mmCIF file of C-alpha atoms in Angstrom:
data_model
loop_
_atom_site.group_PDB
_atom_site.id
_atom_site.type_symbol
_atom_site.label_atom_id
_atom_site.label_comp_id
_atom_site.label_asym_id
_atom_site.label_seq_id
_atom_site.Cartn_x
_atom_site.Cartn_y
_atom_site.Cartn_z
ATOM 1 C CA UNK A 1 0.243 11.272 27.570
ATOM 2 C CA UNK A 2 1.862 8.285 25.871
ATOM 3 C CA UNK A 3 1.218 6.602 22.580
ATOM 4 C CA UNK A 4 1.429 2.810 22.596
ATOM 5 C CA UNK A 5 1.342 0.309 19.900
ATOM 6 C CA UNK A 6 0.146 -0.656 16.473
ATOM 7 C CA UNK A 7 -1.311 -3.748 14.895
ATOM 8 C CA UNK A 8 -1.519 -5.108 11.393
ATOM 9 C CA UNK A 9 -4.931 -6.644 10.654
ATOM 10 C CA UNK A 10 -5.193 -7.625 6.988
ATOM 11 C CA UNK A 11 -8.596 -7.025 5.492
ATOM 12 C CA UNK A 12 -9.674 -4.440 8.082
ATOM 13 C CA UNK A 13 -11.660 -1.800 6.372
ATOM 14 C CA UNK A 14 -13.574 -0.117 9.156
ATOM 15 C CA UNK A 15 -12.335 2.746 11.304
ATOM 16 C CA UNK A 16 -13.088 0.823 14.498
ATOM 17 C CA UNK A 17 -10.413 -0.520 16.893
ATOM 18 C CA UNK A 18 -10.933 -4.260 17.396
ATOM 19 C CA UNK A 19 -10.971 -5.888 20.780
ATOM 20 C CA UNK A 20 -8.289 -8.325 19.580
ATOM 21 C CA UNK A 21 -6.024 -5.504 18.402
ATOM 22 C CA UNK A 22 -6.346 -3.525 21.607
ATOM 23 C CA UNK A 23 -5.712 -6.637 23.717
ATOM 24 C CA UNK A 24 -2.594 -7.388 21.664
ATOM 25 C CA UNK A 25 -1.216 -3.871 22.012
ATOM 26 C CA UNK A 26 -1.857 -3.806 25.784
ATOM 27 C CA UNK A 27 -0.298 -7.268 26.237
ATOM 28 C CA UNK A 28 2.956 -6.150 24.487
ATOM 29 C CA UNK A 29 2.945 -2.794 26.327
ATOM 30 C CA UNK A 30 2.707 -4.495 29.718
ATOM 31 C CA UNK A 31 5.858 -6.477 28.885
ATOM 32 C CA UNK A 32 7.783 -3.321 27.995
ATOM 33 C CA UNK A 33 6.361 -1.077 30.708
ATOM 34 C CA UNK A 34 4.951 -2.897 33.757
ATOM 35 C CA UNK A 35 2.052 -1.000 35.254
ATOM 36 C CA UNK A 36 0.928 0.547 31.981
ATOM 37 C CA UNK A 37 -2.342 -1.508 32.229
ATOM 38 C CA UNK A 38 -3.246 0.598 35.316
ATOM 39 C CA UNK A 39 -3.336 3.797 33.286
ATOM 40 C CA UNK A 40 -6.522 5.105 31.760
ATOM 41 C CA UNK A 41 -6.926 4.747 27.979
ATOM 42 C CA UNK A 42 -7.805 8.226 26.788
ATOM 43 C CA UNK A 43 -8.169 7.525 23.071
ATOM 44 C CA UNK A 44 -7.811 4.794 20.473
ATOM 45 C CA UNK A 45 -7.764 5.173 16.699
ATOM 46 C CA UNK A 46 -7.327 3.205 13.499
ATOM 47 C CA UNK A 47 -4.930 4.175 10.740
ATOM 48 C CA UNK A 48 -5.898 2.160 7.656
ATOM 49 C CA UNK A 49 -2.999 1.337 5.367
ATOM 50 C CA UNK A 50 -4.196 0.698 1.788
ATOM 51 C CA UNK A 51 -2.507 -2.063 -0.143
ATOM 52 C CA UNK A 52 -3.134 -4.067 -3.275
ATOM 53 C CA UNK A 53 -4.548 -7.572 -2.994
ATOM 54 C CA UNK A 54 -1.231 -8.902 -4.241
ATOM 55 C CA UNK A 55 0.722 -6.916 -1.590
ATOM 56 C CA UNK A 56 2.713 -4.935 -4.114
ATOM 57 C CA UNK A 57 2.430 -1.142 -4.466
ATOM 58 C CA UNK A 58 1.216 0.708 -7.548
ATOM 59 C CA UNK A 59 3.643 3.288 -8.966
ATOM 60 C CA UNK A 60 3.480 4.979 -12.303
ATOM 61 C CA UNK A 61 1.196 6.343 -15.066
ATOM 62 C CA UNK A 62 -1.926 4.394 -15.815
ATOM 63 C CA UNK A 63 -2.913 3.670 -19.427
ATOM 64 C CA UNK A 64 -6.575 3.611 -18.555
ATOM 65 C CA UNK A 65 -6.903 7.260 -17.544
ATOM 66 C CA UNK A 66 -5.242 10.202 -19.298
ATOM 67 C CA UNK A 67 -2.599 11.994 -17.300
ATOM 68 C CA UNK A 68 -3.127 10.027 -14.041
ATOM 69 C CA UNK A 69 -0.087 8.927 -12.073
ATOM 70 C CA UNK A 70 -0.553 6.632 -9.068
ATOM 71 C CA UNK A 71 1.607 6.114 -6.056
ATOM 72 C CA UNK A 72 -0.239 4.017 -3.544
ATOM 73 C CA UNK A 73 -0.942 0.644 -2.040
ATOM 74 C CA UNK A 74 2.193 0.631 0.108
ATOM 75 C CA UNK A 75 0.597 -0.659 3.279
ATOM 76 C CA UNK A 76 2.800 0.139 6.278
ATOM 77 C CA UNK A 77 5.894 0.576 4.064
ATOM 78 C CA UNK A 78 4.662 3.858 2.626
ATOM 79 C CA UNK A 79 6.689 5.936 5.121
ATOM 80 C CA UNK A 80 9.795 4.071 4.115
ATOM 81 C CA UNK A 81 9.234 4.203 0.366
ATOM 82 C CA UNK A 82 7.865 7.726 0.155
ATOM 83 C CA UNK A 83 11.117 9.501 -0.727
ATOM 84 C CA UNK A 84 11.956 7.085 -3.598
ATOM 85 C CA UNK A 85 8.340 6.885 -4.821
ATOM 86 C CA UNK A 86 8.030 10.690 -4.791
ATOM 87 C CA UNK A 87 11.271 11.101 -6.742
ATOM 88 C CA UNK A 88 10.240 8.507 -9.338
ATOM 89 C CA UNK A 89 6.716 9.972 -9.786
ATOM 90 C CA UNK A 90 8.105 13.470 -10.012
ATOM 91 C CA UNK A 91 10.637 12.392 -12.612
ATOM 92 C CA UNK A 92 7.936 10.493 -14.634
ATOM 93 C CA UNK A 93 5.753 13.608 -14.699
ATOM 94 C CA UNK A 94 8.629 15.940 -15.652
ATOM 95 C CA UNK A 95 9.858 13.569 -18.386
ATOM 96 C CA UNK A 96 6.302 12.820 -19.673
ATOM 97 C CA UNK A 97 6.665 9.102 -18.780
ATOM 98 C CA UNK A 98 9.939 8.689 -20.710
ATOM 99 C CA UNK A 99 12.149 6.408 -18.703
ATOM 100 C CA UNK A 100 14.975 5.961 -21.194
ATOM 101 C CA UNK A 101 17.494 7.875 -19.116
ATOM 102 C CA UNK A 102 16.437 6.322 -15.790
ATOM 103 C CA UNK A 103 18.936 3.947 -14.245
ATOM 104 C CA UNK A 104 18.153 0.201 -14.848
ATOM 105 C CA UNK A 105 17.094 -0.389 -11.231
ATOM 106 C CA UNK A 106 14.515 2.405 -11.422
ATOM 107 C CA UNK A 107 13.112 1.108 -14.762
ATOM 108 C CA UNK A 108 12.882 -2.366 -13.229
ATOM 109 C CA UNK A 109 11.145 -1.047 -10.156
ATOM 110 C CA UNK A 110 8.643 0.970 -12.206
ATOM 111 C CA UNK A 111 7.885 -2.004 -14.419
ATOM 112 C CA UNK A 112 7.304 -4.321 -11.468
ATOM 113 C CA UNK A 113 4.911 -1.849 -9.745
ATOM 114 C CA UNK A 114 3.258 -0.391 -12.853
ATOM 115 C CA UNK A 115 -0.491 0.238 -12.657
ATOM 116 C CA UNK A 116 -0.644 -1.496 -16.027
ATOM 117 C CA UNK A 117 1.048 -4.701 -14.970
ATOM 118 C CA UNK A 118 -0.695 -8.029 -15.252
ATOM 119 C CA UNK A 119 -1.920 -9.543 -12.008
ATOM 120 C CA UNK A 120 -2.355 -13.330 -11.870
ATOM 121 C CA UNK A 121 -5.420 -14.647 -10.174
ATOM 122 C CA UNK A 122 -7.459 -11.432 -10.098
ATOM 123 C CA UNK A 123 -9.339 -11.257 -13.402
ATOM 124 C CA UNK A 124 -13.067 -10.869 -13.183
ATOM 125 C CA UNK A 125 -15.779 -12.725 -15.113
ATOM 126 C CA UNK A 126 -18.726 -10.813 -16.536
ATOM 127 C CA UNK A 127 -20.657 -11.308 -13.298
ATOM 128 C CA UNK A 128 -17.793 -9.867 -11.222
ATOM 129 C CA UNK A 129 -16.404 -13.116 -9.853
ATOM 130 C CA UNK A 130 -12.707 -13.741 -9.763
ATOM 131 C CA UNK A 131 -11.767 -16.478 -12.209
ATOM 132 C CA UNK A 132 -8.043 -17.044 -11.388
ATOM 133 C CA UNK A 133 -6.922 -15.668 -14.767
ATOM 134 C CA UNK A 134 -4.874 -12.615 -15.678
ATOM 135 C CA UNK A 135 -6.021 -9.017 -15.250
ATOM 136 C CA UNK A 136 -4.319 -5.637 -15.409
ATOM 137 C CA UNK A 137 -4.440 -2.944 -12.785
ATOM 138 C CA UNK A 138 -5.453 0.473 -13.869
ATOM 139 C CA UNK A 139 -8.059 3.178 -13.207
ATOM 140 C CA UNK A 140 -9.865 2.579 -10.985
ATOM 141 C CA UNK A 141 -7.291 0.620 -8.955
ATOM 142 C CA UNK A 142 -7.937 -2.321 -6.686
ATOM 143 C CA UNK A 143 -7.156 -1.363 -3.092
#
């Protein structure tokens, strides 16, 4: 058994493999391993990768829910950022969200990806429509 391929299809929210995605994976696989298209496909699956609408992760304590820390929205970079994100979240919890002794780079990182940051272009009007203004992320988060 072999495992072949992956796609990135922004906006995909269903657990169904798309025809376009499968065709793309098979096309690339044939270039790397001629004859692979003659093999039977035993299984396909979808692994959804949550991300924020602004393509930036959420990392830190939210002001909108007591004692809730968020580490998410990393899209396909989660596996790469997991060690650093885990360390930062752990340190935040242990230090009760006090970042004064964190190195400058970590404080900057946490500020940029805070669940309480302002997000341009994603505020909602009373009827739920986006109005292009400023909003803050929080609890619940936008994924």
